[in-house]
Coordinates of C-alpha atoms in Angstrom, one line a residue:
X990 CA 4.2 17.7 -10.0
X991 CA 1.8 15.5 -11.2
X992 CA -1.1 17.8 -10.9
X993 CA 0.6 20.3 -13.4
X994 CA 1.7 17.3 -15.8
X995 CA -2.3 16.5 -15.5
X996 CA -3.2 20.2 -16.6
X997 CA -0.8 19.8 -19.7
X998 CA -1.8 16.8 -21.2
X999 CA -5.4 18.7 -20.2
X1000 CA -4.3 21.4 -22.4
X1001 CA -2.9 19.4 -25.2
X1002 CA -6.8 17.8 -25.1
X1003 CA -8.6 21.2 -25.5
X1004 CA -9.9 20.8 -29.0
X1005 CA -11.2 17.6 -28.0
X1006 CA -13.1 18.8 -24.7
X1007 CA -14.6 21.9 -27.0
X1008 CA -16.5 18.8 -29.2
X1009 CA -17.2 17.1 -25.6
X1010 CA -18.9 20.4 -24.5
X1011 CA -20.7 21.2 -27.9
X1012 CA -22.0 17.9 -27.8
X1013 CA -23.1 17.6 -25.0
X1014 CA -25.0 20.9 -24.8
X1015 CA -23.4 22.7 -21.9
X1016 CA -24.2 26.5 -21.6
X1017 CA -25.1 28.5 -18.8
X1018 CA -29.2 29.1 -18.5
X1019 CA -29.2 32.6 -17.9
X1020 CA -32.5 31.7 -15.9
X1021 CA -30.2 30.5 -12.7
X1022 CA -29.9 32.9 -9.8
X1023 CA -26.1 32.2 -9.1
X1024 CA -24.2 33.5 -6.4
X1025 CA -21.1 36.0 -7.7
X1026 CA -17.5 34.7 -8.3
X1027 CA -14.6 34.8 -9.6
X1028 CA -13.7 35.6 -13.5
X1029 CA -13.3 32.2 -15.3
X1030 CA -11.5 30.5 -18.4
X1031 CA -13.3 28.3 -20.8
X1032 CA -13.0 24.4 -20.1
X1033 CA -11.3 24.8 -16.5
X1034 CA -13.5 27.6 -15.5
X1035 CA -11.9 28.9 -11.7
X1036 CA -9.7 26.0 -11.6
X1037 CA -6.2 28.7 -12.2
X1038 CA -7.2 30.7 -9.1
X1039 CA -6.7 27.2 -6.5
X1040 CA -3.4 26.8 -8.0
X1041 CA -1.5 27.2 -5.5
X1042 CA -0.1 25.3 -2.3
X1043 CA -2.7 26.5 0.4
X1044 CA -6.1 26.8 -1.2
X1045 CA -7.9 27.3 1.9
X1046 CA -6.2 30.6 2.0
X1047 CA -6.7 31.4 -1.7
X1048 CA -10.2 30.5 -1.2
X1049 CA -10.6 32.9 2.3
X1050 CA -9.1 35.9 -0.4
X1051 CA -11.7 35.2 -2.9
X1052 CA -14.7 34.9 -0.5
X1053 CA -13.9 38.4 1.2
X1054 CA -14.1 39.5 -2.6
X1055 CA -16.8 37.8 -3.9
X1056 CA -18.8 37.5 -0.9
X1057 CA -20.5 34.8 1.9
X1058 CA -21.7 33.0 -1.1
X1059 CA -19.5 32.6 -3.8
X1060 CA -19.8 30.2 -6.9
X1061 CA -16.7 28.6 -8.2
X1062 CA -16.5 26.9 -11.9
X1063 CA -14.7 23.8 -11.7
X1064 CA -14.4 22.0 -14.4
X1065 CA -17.8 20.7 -15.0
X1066 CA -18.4 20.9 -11.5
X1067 CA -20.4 23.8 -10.3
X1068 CA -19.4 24.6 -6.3
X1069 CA -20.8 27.3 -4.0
X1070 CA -18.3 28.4 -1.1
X1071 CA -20.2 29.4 2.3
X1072 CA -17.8 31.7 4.6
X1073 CA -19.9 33.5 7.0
X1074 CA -21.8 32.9 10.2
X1075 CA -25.2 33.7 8.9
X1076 CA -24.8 31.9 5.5
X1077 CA -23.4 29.2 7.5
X1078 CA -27.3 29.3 9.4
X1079 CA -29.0 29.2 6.4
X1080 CA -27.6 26.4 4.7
X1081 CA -26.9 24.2 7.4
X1082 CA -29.3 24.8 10.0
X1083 CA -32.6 26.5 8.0
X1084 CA -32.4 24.1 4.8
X1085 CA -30.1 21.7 6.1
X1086 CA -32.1 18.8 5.0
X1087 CA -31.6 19.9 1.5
X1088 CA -28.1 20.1 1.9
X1089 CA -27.7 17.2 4.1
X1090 CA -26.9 14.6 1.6
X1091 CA -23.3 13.9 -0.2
X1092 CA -22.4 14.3 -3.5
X1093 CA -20.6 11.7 -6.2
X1094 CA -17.2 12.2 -6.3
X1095 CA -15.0 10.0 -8.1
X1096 CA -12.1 10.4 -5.8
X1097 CA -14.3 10.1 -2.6
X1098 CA -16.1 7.4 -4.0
X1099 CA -12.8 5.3 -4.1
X1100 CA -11.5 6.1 -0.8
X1101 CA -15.4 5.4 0.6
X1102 CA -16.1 2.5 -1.0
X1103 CA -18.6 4.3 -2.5
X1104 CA -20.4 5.8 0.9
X1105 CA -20.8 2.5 2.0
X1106 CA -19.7 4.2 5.5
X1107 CA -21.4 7.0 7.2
X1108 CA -18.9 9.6 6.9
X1109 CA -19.6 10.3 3.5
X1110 CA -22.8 8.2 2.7
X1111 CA -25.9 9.6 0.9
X1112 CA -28.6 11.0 2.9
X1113 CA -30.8 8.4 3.8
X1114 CA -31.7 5.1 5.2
X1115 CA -28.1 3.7 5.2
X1116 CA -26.5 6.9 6.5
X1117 CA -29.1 7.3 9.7
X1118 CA -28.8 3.5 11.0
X1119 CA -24.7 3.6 10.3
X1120 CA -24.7 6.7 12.2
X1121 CA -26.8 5.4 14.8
X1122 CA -25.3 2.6 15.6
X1123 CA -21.6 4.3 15.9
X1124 CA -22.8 6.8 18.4
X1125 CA -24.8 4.8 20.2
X1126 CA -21.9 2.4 20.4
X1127 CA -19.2 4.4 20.3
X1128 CA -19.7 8.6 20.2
X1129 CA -22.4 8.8 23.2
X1130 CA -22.1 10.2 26.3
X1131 CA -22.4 6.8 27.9
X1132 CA -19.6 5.6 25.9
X1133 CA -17.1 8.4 25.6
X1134 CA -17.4 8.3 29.9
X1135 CA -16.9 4.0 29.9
X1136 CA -13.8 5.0 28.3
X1137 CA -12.3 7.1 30.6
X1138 CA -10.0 4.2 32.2
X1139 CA -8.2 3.6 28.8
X1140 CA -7.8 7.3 27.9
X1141 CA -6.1 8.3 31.1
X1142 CA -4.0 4.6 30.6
X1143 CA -2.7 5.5 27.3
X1144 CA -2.0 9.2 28.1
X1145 CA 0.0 8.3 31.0
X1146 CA 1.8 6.0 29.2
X1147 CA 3.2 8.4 26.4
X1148 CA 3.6 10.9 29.9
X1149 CA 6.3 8.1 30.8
X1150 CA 7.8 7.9 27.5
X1151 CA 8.4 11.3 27.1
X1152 CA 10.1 11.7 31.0
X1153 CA 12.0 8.4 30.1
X1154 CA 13.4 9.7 27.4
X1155 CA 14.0 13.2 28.7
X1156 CA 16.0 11.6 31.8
X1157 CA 18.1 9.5 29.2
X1158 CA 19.1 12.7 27.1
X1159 CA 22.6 14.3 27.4
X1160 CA 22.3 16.6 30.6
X1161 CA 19.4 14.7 32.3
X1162 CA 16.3 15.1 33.1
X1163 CA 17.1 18.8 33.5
X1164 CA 17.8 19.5 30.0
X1165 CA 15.1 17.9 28.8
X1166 CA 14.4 15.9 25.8
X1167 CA 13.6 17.5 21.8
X1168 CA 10.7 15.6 21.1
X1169 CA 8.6 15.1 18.2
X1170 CA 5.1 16.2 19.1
X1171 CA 3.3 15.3 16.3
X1172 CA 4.7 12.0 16.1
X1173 CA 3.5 11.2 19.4
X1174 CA 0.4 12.7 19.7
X1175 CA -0.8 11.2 16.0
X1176 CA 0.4 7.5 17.6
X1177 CA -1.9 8.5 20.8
X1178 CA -5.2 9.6 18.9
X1179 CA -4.6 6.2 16.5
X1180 CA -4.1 4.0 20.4
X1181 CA -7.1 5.5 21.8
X1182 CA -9.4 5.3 18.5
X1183 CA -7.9 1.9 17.8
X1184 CA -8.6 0.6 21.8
X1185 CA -12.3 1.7 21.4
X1186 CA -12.8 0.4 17.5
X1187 CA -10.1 -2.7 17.3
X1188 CA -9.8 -3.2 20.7
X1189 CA -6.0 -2.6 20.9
X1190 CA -3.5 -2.3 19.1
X1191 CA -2.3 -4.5 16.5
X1192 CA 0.5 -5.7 14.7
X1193 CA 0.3 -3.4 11.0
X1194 CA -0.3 -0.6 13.1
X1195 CA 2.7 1.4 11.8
X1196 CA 2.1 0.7 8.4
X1197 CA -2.0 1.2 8.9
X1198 CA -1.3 4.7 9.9
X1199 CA 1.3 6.1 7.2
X1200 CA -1.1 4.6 4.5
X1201 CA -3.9 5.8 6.2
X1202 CA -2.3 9.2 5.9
X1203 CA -1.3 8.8 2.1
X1204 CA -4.9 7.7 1.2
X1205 CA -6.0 11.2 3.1
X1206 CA -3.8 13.2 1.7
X1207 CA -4.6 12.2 -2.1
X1208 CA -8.3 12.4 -0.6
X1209 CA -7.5 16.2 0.5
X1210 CA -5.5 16.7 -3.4
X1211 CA -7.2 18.3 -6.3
X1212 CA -7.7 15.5 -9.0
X1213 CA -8.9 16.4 -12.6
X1214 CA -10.8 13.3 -12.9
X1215 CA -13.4 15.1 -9.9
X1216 CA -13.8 17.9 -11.8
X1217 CA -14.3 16.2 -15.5
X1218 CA -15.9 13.4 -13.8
X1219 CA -17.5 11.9 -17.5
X1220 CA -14.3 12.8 -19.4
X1221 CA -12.6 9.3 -20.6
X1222 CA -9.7 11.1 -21.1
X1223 CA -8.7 12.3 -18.2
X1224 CA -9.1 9.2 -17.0
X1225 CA -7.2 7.1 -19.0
X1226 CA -4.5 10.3 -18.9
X1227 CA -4.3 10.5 -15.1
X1228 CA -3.1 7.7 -12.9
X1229 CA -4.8 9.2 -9.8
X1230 CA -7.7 7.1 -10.0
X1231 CA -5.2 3.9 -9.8
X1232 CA -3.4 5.7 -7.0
X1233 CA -6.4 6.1 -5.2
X1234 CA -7.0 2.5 -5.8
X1235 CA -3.9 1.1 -4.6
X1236 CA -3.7 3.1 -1.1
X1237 CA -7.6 2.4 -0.8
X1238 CA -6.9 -1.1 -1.1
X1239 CA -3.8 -1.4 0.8
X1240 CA -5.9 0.0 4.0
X1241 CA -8.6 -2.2 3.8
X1242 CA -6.4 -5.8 3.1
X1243 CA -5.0 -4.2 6.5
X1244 CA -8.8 -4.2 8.0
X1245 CA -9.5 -7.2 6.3
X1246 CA -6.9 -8.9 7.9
X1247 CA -8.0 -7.6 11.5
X1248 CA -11.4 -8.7 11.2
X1249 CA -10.7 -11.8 9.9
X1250 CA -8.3 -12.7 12.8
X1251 CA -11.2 -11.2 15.3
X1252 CA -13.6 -13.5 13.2
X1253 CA -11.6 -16.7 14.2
X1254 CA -10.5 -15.4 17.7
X1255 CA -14.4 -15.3 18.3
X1256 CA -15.0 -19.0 16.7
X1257 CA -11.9 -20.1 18.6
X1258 CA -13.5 -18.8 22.1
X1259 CA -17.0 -21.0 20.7
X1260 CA -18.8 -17.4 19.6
X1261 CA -19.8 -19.0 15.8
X1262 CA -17.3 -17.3 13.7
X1263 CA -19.2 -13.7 14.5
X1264 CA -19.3 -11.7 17.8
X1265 CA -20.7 -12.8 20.4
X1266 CA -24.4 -13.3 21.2
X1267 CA -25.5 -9.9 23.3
X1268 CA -23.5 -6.6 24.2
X1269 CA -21.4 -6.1 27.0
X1270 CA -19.9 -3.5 28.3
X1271 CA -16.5 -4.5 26.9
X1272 CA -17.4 -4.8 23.1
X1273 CA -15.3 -2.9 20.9
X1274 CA -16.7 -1.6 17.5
X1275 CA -15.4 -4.3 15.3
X1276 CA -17.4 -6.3 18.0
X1277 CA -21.0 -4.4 17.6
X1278 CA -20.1 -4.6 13.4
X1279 CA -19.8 -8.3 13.8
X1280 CA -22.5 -9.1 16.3
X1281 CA -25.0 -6.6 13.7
X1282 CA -23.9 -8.5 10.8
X1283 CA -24.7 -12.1 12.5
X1284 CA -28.1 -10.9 14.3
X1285 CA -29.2 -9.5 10.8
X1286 CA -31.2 -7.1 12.3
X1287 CA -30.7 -3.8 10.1
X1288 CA -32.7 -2.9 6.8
X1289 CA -29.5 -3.8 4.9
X1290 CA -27.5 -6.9 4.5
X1291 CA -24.1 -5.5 6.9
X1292 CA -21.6 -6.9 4.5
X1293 CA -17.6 -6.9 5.0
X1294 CA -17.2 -4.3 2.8
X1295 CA -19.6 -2.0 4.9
X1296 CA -17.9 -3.3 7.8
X1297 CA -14.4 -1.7 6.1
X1298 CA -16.0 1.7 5.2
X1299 CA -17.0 2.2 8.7
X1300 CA -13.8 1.2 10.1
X1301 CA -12.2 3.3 7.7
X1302 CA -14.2 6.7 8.4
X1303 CA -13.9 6.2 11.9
X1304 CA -9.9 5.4 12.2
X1305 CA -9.7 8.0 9.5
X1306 CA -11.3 11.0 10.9
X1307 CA -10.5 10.4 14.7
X1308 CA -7.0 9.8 14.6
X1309 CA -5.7 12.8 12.1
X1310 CA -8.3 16.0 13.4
X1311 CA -7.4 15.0 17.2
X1312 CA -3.7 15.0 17.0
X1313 CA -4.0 17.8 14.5
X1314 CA -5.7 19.9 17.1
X1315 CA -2.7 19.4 19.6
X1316 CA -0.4 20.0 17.5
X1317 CA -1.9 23.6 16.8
X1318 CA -2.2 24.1 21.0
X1319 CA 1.1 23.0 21.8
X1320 CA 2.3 25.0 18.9
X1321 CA 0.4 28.3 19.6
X1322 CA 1.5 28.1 23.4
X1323 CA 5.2 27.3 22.5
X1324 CA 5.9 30.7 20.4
X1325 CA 3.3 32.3 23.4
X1326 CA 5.0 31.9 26.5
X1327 CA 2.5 34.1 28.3
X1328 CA -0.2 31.8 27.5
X1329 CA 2.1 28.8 28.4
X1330 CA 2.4 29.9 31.6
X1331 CA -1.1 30.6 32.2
X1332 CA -1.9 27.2 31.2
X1333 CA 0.2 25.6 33.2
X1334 CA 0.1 27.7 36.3
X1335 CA -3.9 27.2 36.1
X1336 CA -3.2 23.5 35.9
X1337 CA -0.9 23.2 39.0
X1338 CA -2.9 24.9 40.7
X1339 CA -6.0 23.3 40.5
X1340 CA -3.8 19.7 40.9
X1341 CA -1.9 21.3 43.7
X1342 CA 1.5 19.3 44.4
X1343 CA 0.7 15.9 45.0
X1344 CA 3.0 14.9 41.4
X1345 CA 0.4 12.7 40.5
X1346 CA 0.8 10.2 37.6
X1347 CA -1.6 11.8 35.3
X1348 CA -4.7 13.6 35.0
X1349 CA -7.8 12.1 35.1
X1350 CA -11.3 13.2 33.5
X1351 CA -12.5 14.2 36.8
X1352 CA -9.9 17.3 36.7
X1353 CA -10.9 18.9 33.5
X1354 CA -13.9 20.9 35.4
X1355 CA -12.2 22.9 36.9
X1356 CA -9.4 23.6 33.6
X1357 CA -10.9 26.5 32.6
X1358 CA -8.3 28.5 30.5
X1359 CA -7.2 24.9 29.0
X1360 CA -10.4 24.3 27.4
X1361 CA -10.1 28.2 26.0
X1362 CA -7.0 27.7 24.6
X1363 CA -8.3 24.2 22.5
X1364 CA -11.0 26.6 21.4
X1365 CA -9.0 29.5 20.3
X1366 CA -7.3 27.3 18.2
X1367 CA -10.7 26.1 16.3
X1368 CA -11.8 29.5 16.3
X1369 CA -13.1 30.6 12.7
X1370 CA -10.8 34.1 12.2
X1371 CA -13.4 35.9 10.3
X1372 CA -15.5 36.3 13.4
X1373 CA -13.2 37.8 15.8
X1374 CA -12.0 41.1 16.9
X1375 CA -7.8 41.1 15.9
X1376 CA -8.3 37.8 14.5
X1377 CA -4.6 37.1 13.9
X1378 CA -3.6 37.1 17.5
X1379 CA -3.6 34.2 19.8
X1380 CA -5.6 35.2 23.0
X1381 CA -7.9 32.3 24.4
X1382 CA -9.1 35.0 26.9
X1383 CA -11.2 36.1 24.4
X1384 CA -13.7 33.4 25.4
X1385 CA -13.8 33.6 28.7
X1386 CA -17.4 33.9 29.7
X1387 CA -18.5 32.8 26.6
X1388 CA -21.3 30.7 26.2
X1389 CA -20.0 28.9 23.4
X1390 CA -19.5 26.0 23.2
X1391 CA -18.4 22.5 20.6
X1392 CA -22.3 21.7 19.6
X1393 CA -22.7 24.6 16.6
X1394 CA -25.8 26.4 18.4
X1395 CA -23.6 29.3 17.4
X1396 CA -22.8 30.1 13.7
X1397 CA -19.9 31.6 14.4
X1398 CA -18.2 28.6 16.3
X1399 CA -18.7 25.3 14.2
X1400 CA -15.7 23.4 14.7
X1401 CA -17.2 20.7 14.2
X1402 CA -20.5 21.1 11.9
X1403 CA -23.6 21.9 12.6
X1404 CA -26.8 20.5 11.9
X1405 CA -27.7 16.8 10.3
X1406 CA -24.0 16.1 9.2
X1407 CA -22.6 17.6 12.5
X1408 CA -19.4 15.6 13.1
X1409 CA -20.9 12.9 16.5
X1410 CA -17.3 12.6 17.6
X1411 CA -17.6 15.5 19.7
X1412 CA -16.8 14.3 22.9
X1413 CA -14.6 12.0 21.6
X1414 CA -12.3 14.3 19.9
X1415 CA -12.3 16.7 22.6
X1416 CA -12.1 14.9 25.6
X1417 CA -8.9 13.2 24.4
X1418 CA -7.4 17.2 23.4
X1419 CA -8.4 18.1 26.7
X1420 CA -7.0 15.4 28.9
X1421 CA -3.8 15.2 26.9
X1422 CA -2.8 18.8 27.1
X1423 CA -3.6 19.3 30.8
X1424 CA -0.9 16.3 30.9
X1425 CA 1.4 17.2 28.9
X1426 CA 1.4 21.1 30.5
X1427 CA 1.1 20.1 34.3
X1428 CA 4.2 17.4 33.9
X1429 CA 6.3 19.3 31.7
X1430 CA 7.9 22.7 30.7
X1431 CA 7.6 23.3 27.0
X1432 CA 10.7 25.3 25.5
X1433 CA 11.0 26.0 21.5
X1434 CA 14.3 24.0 20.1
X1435 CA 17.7 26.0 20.6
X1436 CA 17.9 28.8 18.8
X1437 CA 14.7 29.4 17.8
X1438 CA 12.4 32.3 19.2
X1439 CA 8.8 32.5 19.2
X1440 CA 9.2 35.4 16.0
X1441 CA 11.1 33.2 13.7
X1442 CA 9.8 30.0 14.9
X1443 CA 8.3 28.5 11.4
X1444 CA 3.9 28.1 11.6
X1445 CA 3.7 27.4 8.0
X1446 CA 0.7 24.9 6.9
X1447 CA 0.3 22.3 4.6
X1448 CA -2.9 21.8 2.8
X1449 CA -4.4 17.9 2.5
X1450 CA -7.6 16.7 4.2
X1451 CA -7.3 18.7 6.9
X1452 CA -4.8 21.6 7.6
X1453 CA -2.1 20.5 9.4
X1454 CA 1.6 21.9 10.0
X1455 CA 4.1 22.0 7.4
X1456 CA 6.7 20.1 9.1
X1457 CA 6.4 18.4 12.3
X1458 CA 6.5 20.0 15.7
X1459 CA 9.4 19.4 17.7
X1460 CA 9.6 20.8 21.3
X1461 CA 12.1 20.4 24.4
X1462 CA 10.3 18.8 27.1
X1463 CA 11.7 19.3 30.5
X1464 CA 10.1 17.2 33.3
X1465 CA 8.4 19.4 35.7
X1466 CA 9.8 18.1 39.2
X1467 CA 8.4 20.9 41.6
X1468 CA 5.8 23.7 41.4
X1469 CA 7.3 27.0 40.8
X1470 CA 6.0 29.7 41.7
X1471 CA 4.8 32.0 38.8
X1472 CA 4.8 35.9 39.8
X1473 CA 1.5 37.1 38.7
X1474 CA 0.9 40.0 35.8

């Protein structure tokens, strides 16, 4: 709603914006080699074809129109659109240094604190030492492995919830449970990320998340003040930009209020009021932030407010892609029982009958069809052979794999901005659904079948379901045997 109310009072502006543009000397120069695109209006250029609900969709249409590399017009802003494997290569692989920084974006800049993360940081000095120091103490190898204890501890965990909860339904632990899956997977990814960042949990964590989740979903919003970034008046029109500031600063008085109880915890315990002298193997992130900030030993003063970004990006980005991505695998296997059963049968297998109380880390080698299924649902459909259909046989034997050495599988980035949460992200997707399939049966809610069951998506900084997954959970008590096809 408010987003046409914005392009009204836009409209009732026009004759202003024409002196803005005459006055400020904007014209195409025909001498620009620019890439094809869409037919445009004056003043809001392409903005009318992304009106719309799903522009992600809209923009796939226009790209199989226009081409690999399309130019959009919007607003002021000029924006290229890069949709195929090779033109995927080229930009962020053979010139990805040229295209490895971020650009100013109002919006962004607000949610950011101006890039004063890594996330979205400029390229640069700030950007590599931010981004060094979370994978080295957080994203590695090294790391992602120390945390294997706390992973397999908080997955079991929701694993008893959801059994408790099925036993205490009406019928028993036979009739299972309807359970909202994307409520409980989004709290896991938030207890894992917040374990390994905050050290636990703590005590705004309900309220951290659903503002978290309103300060990403303006983030993912289209907002007239990023694409007439030096018109006044759509500033002082709009009220996004004090939107953005209220949720922005609701999260970090949240942060501020953790790290300042960490800060005291740590000068209670006789640490000084900052971390603690030297590493150990138990520091947290907030821990490594503080202990930076009182060694003094980067090329920039590690304020609190740098502290906050980098809290923010993390908690941000880990929580909402991870739980996102199982959501998508539990729904894709719950309207494909086939592949359900596949899944499962692979996993009981390879566990054999012991009823164990979860799954560890060490049991994901041998998972094989499990890790195809979390990448059939990453999978880029414009690279595929029937691209519509859900068949994670389709990589079997394939050689790719999460790192974007292939163009046509970049889940997550490739080249200097490659997302470093690799292994985070998916060794949590990949121990959580080999749970959740090996100790229960997965049935859609009553009366729905896998034809009319609703995949609908909703567009905001990532591309998540419409309305929340529900599912009947049914504890699995013994193996069955499943005849084979």
């Amino acid at each position: 709603m408010e987003g046409w109310l914005s392009l009204c009072l836009m409209a009732l502006a026009m004759l202003m914006a024409l002196c803005f543009l005459r006055l400020s000397g904007y014209k195409n120069n025909p001498k620009k080699r620019l890439p094809p695109g869409p037919w445009t209006l004056p003043i809001i250029g392409s903005l009318h074809h992304l009106i719309g609900a799903l522009p992600h969709r809209t923009l796939t249409a226009l790209s199989r129109r226009h081409g690999p590399l399309m130019l959009l017009r919007l607003g002021e802003v000029q924006t290229v659109v890069v949709s195929s494997a090779e033109a995927v290569a080229l930009v962020m692989k053979t010139n990805d240094l040229t295209f490895s920084s971020r650009p100013s974006i109002p919006t962004m800049d607000i949610l950011t604190c101006g890039g004063k993360g890594f996330a979205f940081a400029p390229y640069g000095d700030h950007w590599r030492q931010m981004r060094k120091v979370c994978i080295v103490e957080l994203l590695s190898s090294k790391q992602v492995k120390r945390m294997e204890g706390i992973r397999a501890e908080l997955v079991g965990g929701l694993i008893r919830h959801i059994t408790h909860t099925a036993a205490s339904a009406t019928g028993g632990a036979a009739g299972g449970a309807i359970i909202n899956v994307s409520e409980k997977v989004t709290r896991l990814s938030n207890d894992v990320v917040s374990r390994a960042v905050l050290g636990g949990k703590f005590a705004q964590q309900g309220e951290y998340i659903r503002t978290l989740y309103d300060a990403l979903a303006l983030l993912g919003g289209f907002h007239l003040i990023d694409f007439f970034p030096s018109w006044r008046l759509v500033r002082w029109l709009s009220n996004e930009e004090r939107n953005m500031k209220k949720r922005y600063g609701r999260v970090q008085h949240i942060i501020a209020d953790i790290v300042e109880a960490r800060r005291e915890a740590t000068k209670a315990a006789g640490g000084g009021g900052g971390a603690s002298c030297g590493s150990t193997n138990d520091d947290d992130m907030l821990d490594v932030l503080l202990r930076l900030q009182q060694e003094d030993t980067l090329s920039f003063p590690l304020t609190s407010e740098i502290i906050g970004a980098v809290l923010f990006d993390i908690l941000g980005a880990a929580t909402e892609t991870t739980g996102i991505l199982l959501v998508w695998a539990m729904s894709e296997l719950a309207r494909h029982p086939e592949a359900m059963a596949k899944a499962q049968l692979e996993v009981r297998k390879v566990l054999g009958e012991d009823h164990r109380a979860v799954i560890t880390n060490s049991d994901l080698a041998e998972l094989h069809y499990v890790r195809m299924v979390i990448k059939e649902v990453l999978r880029d459909p414009e690279h595929w052979e029937n691209p519509e259909r859900f068949r994670p046989e389709r990589f079997e034997n394939s050689k790719m794999d999460y790192t974007g050495t292939y163009s046509e599988f970049t889940p997550f980035g490739t080249g200097r901005r490659q997302c470093p949460g690799i292994q985070f992200s998916s060794s949590l997707a990949e121990l959580a659904l080999a749970n959740f399939l090996y100790h229960f049966d997965w049935m859609l809610p009553d009366g729905e079948t896998p034809a009319s069951f609703d995949m609908s998506e909703k567009f905001t900084f990532t591309v998540s379901r419409r309305y929340d997954l529900h599912l009947r959970a049914i504890p699995h008590v013994c193996l069955k045997s499943m005849p084979s096809k």
